[in-house]
Short mmCIF file of C-alpha atoms in Angstrom, two decimals:
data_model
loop_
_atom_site.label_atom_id
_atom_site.label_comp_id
_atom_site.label_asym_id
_atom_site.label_seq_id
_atom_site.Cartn_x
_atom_site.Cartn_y
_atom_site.Cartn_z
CA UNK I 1 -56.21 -51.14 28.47
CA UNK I 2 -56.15 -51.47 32.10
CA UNK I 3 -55.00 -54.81 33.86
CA UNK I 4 -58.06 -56.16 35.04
CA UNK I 5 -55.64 -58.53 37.95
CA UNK I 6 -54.08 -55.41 39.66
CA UNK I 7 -55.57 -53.36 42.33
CA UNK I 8 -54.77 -49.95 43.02
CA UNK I 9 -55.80 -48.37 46.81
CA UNK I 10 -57.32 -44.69 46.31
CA UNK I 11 -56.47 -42.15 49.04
CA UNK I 12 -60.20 -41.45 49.61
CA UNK I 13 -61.54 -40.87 53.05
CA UNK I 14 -65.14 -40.89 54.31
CA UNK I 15 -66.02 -38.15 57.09
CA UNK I 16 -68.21 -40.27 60.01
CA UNK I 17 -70.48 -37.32 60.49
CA UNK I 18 -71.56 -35.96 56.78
CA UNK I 19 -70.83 -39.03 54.90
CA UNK I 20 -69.16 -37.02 52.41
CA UNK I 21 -66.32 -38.43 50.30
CA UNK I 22 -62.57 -36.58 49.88
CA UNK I 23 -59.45 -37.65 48.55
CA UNK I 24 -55.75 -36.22 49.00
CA UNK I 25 -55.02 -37.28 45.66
CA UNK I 26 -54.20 -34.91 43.03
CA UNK I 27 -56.12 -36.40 40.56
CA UNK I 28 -58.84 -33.88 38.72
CA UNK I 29 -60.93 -37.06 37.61
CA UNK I 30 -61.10 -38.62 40.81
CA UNK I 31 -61.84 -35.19 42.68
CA UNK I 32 -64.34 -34.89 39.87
CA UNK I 33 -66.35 -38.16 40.54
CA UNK I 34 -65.88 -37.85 44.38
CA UNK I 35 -67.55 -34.46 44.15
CA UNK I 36 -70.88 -36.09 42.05
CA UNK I 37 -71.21 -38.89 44.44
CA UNK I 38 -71.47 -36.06 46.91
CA UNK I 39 -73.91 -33.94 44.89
CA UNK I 40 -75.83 -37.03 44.46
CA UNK I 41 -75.96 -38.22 48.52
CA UNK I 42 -76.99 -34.77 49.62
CA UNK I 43 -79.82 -34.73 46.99
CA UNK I 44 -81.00 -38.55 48.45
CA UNK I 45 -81.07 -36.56 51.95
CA UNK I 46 -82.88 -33.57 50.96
CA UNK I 47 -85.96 -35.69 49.18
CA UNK I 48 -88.89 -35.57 51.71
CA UNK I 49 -89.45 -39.27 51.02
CA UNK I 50 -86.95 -41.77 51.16
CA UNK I 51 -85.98 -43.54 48.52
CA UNK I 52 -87.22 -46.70 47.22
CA UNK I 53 -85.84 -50.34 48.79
CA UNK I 54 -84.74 -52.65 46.37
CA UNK I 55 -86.81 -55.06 45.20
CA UNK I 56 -86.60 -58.71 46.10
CA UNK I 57 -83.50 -60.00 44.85
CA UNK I 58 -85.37 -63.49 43.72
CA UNK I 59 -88.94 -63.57 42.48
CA UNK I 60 -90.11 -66.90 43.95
CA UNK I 61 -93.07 -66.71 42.23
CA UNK I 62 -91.05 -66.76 38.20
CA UNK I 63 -88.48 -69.83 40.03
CA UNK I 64 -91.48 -71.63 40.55
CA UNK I 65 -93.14 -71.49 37.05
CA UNK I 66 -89.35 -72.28 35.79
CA UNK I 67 -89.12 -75.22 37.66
CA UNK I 68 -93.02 -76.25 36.90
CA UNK I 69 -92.01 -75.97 33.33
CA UNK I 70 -89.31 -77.97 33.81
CA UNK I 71 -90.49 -80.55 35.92
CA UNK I 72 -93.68 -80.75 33.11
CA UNK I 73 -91.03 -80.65 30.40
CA UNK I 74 -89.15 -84.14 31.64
CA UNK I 75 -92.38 -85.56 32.62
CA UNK I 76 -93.25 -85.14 28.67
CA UNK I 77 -89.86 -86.47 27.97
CA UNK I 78 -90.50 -89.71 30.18
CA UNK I 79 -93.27 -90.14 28.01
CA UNK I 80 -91.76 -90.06 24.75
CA UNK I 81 -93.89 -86.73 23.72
CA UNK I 82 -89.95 -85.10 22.59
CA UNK I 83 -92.21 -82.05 21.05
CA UNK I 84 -94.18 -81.18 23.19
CA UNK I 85 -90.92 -81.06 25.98
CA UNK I 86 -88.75 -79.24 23.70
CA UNK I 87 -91.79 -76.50 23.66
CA UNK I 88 -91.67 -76.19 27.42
CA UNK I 89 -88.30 -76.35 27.75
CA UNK I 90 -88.49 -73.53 25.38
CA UNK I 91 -90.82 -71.46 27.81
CA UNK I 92 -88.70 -72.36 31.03
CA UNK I 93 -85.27 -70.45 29.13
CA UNK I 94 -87.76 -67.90 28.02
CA UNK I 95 -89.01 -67.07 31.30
CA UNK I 96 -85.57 -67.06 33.00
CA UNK I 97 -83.90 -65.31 29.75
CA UNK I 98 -86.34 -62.73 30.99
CA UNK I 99 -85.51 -62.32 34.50
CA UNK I 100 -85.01 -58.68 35.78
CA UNK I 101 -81.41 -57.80 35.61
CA UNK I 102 -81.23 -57.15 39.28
CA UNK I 103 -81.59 -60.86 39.98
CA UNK I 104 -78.41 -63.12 40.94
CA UNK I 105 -76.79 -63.93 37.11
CA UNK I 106 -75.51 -66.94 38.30
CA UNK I 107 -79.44 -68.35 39.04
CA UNK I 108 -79.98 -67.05 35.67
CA UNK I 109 -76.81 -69.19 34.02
CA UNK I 110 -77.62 -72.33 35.94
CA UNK I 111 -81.53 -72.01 35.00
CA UNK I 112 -80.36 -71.78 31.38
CA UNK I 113 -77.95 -73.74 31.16
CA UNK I 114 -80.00 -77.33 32.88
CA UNK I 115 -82.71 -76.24 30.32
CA UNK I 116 -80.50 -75.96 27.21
CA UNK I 117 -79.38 -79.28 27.95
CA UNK I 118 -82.68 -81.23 28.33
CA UNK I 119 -83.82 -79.30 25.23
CA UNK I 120 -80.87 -81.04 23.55
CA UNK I 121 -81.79 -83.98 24.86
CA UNK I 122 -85.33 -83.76 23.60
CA UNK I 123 -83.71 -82.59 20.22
CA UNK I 124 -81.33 -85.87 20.24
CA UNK I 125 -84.30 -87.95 21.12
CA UNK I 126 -85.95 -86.61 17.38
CA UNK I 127 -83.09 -86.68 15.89
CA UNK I 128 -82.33 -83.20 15.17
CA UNK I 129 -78.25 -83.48 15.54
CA UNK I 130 -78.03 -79.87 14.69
CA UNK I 131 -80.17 -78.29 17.10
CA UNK I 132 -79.14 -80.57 19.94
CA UNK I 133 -75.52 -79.76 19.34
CA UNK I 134 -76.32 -75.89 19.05
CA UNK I 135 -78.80 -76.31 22.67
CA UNK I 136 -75.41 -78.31 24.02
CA UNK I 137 -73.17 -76.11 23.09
CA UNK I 138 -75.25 -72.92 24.28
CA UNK I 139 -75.37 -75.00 28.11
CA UNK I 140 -71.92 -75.03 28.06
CA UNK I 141 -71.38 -71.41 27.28
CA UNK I 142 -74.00 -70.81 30.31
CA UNK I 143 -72.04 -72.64 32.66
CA UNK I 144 -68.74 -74.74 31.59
CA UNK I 145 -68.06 -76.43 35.34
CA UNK I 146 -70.19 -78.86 36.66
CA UNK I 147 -72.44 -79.34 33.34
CA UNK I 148 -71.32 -82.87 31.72
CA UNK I 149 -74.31 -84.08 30.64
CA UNK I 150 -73.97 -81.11 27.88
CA UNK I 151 -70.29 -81.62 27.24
CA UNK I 152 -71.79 -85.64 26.58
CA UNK I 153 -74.86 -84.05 24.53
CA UNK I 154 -72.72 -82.20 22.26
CA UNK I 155 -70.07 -84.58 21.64
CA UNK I 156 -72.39 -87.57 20.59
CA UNK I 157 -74.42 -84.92 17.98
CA UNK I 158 -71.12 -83.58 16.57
CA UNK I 159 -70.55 -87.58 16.10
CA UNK I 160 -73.92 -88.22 14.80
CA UNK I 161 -73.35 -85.30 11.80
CA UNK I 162 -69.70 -87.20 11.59
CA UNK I 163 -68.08 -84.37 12.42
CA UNK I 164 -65.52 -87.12 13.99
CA UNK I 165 -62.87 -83.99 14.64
CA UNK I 166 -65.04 -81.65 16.21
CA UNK I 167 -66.47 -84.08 18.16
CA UNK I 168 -63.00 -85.14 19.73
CA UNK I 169 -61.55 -81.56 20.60
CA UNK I 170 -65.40 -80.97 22.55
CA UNK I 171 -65.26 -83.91 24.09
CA UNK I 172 -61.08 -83.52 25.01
CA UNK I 173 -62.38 -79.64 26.08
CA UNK I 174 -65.42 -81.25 27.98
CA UNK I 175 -62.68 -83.93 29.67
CA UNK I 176 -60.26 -80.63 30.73
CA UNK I 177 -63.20 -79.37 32.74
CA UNK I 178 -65.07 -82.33 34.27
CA UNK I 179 -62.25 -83.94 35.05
CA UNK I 180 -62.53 -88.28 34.44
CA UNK I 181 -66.15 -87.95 33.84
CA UNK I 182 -67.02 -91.81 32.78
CA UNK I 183 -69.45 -91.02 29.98
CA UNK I 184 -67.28 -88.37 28.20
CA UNK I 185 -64.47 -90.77 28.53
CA UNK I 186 -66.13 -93.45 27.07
CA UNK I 187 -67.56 -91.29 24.23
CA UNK I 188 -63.93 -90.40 23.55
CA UNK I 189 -62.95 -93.65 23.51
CA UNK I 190 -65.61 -93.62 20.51
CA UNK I 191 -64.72 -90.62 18.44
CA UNK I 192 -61.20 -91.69 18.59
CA UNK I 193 -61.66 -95.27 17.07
CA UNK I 194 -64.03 -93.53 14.37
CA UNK I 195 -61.28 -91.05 13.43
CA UNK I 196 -58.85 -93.94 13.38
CA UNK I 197 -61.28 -95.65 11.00
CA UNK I 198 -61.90 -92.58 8.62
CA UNK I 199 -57.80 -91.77 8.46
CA UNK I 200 -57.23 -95.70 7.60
CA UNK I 201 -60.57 -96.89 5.61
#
């Protein structure tokens, strides 16, 4: 397997005036691939129309339904409706799951990963420790940096099922990231005295 940290320069030189690609290097499979990319440039020259442009990179028009969702989603929230919020928070991550793939991944990550979290929120709210710890814990695998309020989220379900343990290597994982974050240190604080409490009943 190839080390993923280590670069290694190519000899492979670009003529200004044909845009075609050689190497001096002796390698077959690079001499190989050079000589497709320049089967393939001359056959983008020869078409008699050009090629396509790229599509938009963002669709404004799908951000804005994700963030009308969302913003409808918290309103229900504020309002103690917990269903009918974890249903639209449930449409937002469905509409950015299904972003094209040419769109920016990191959009897609941070979309998902503010969504999962007020859907575990909304979960919490109901009660459902499970499914808010599995929407926490899906946030953080979106996007670990920067995303306490799901480190929090899935801490205090993992101590709601008394999973006291579990609870205190997320939250000490959760702490390594955030840094002093004042909730997670507090709900450590927590955990820790209920583990003391189980281990000396």
């Amino acid at each position: 397997m190839e080390d993923t940290e280590s670069f290694t320069l190519l000899p492979v030189h670009l003529d200004p005036k044909s845009k075609a690609l050689s190497t001096t290097s002796n390698s077959k499979r690079l001499r190989d691939e050079l000589e497709s990319l320049n089967v393939l440039h001359t056959a983008f020259l020869s078409l008699e129309t050009p090629a396509p442009l790229p599509p938009v990179p963002v669709n404004p028009k799908r951000t804005a339904q994700i963030t009308k969702l969302r913003e409808s989603a918290n309103a229900a929230y504020r309002a103690a409706n917990y269903t009918s919020a974890i249903q639209l928070y449930t449409l937002g991550l469905d509409m950015a799951l299904k972003r094209p793939a040419w769109e920016p991944s990191g959009l897609v990550r941070d979309e998902v990963a503010g969504l999962l979290a007020n859907r575990a929120q909304a979960h919490m709210a109901l009660r459902g420790w499970p499914e808010g710890w599995k929407d926490a814990e899906a946030s953080v695998e979106a996007k670990k940096v920067g995303n306490a309020k799901a480190w929090w989220r899935g801490g205090r379900c993992l101590a709601e099922m008394s999973r006291w343990e579990e609870a205190k290597e997320w939250v000490g994982r959760g702490l390594e990231v955030e840094g002093k974050e004042a909730e997670l240190v507090g709900l450590l604080k927590e955990i820790e005295g209920r583990v003391v409490g189980t281990l000396n009943p």
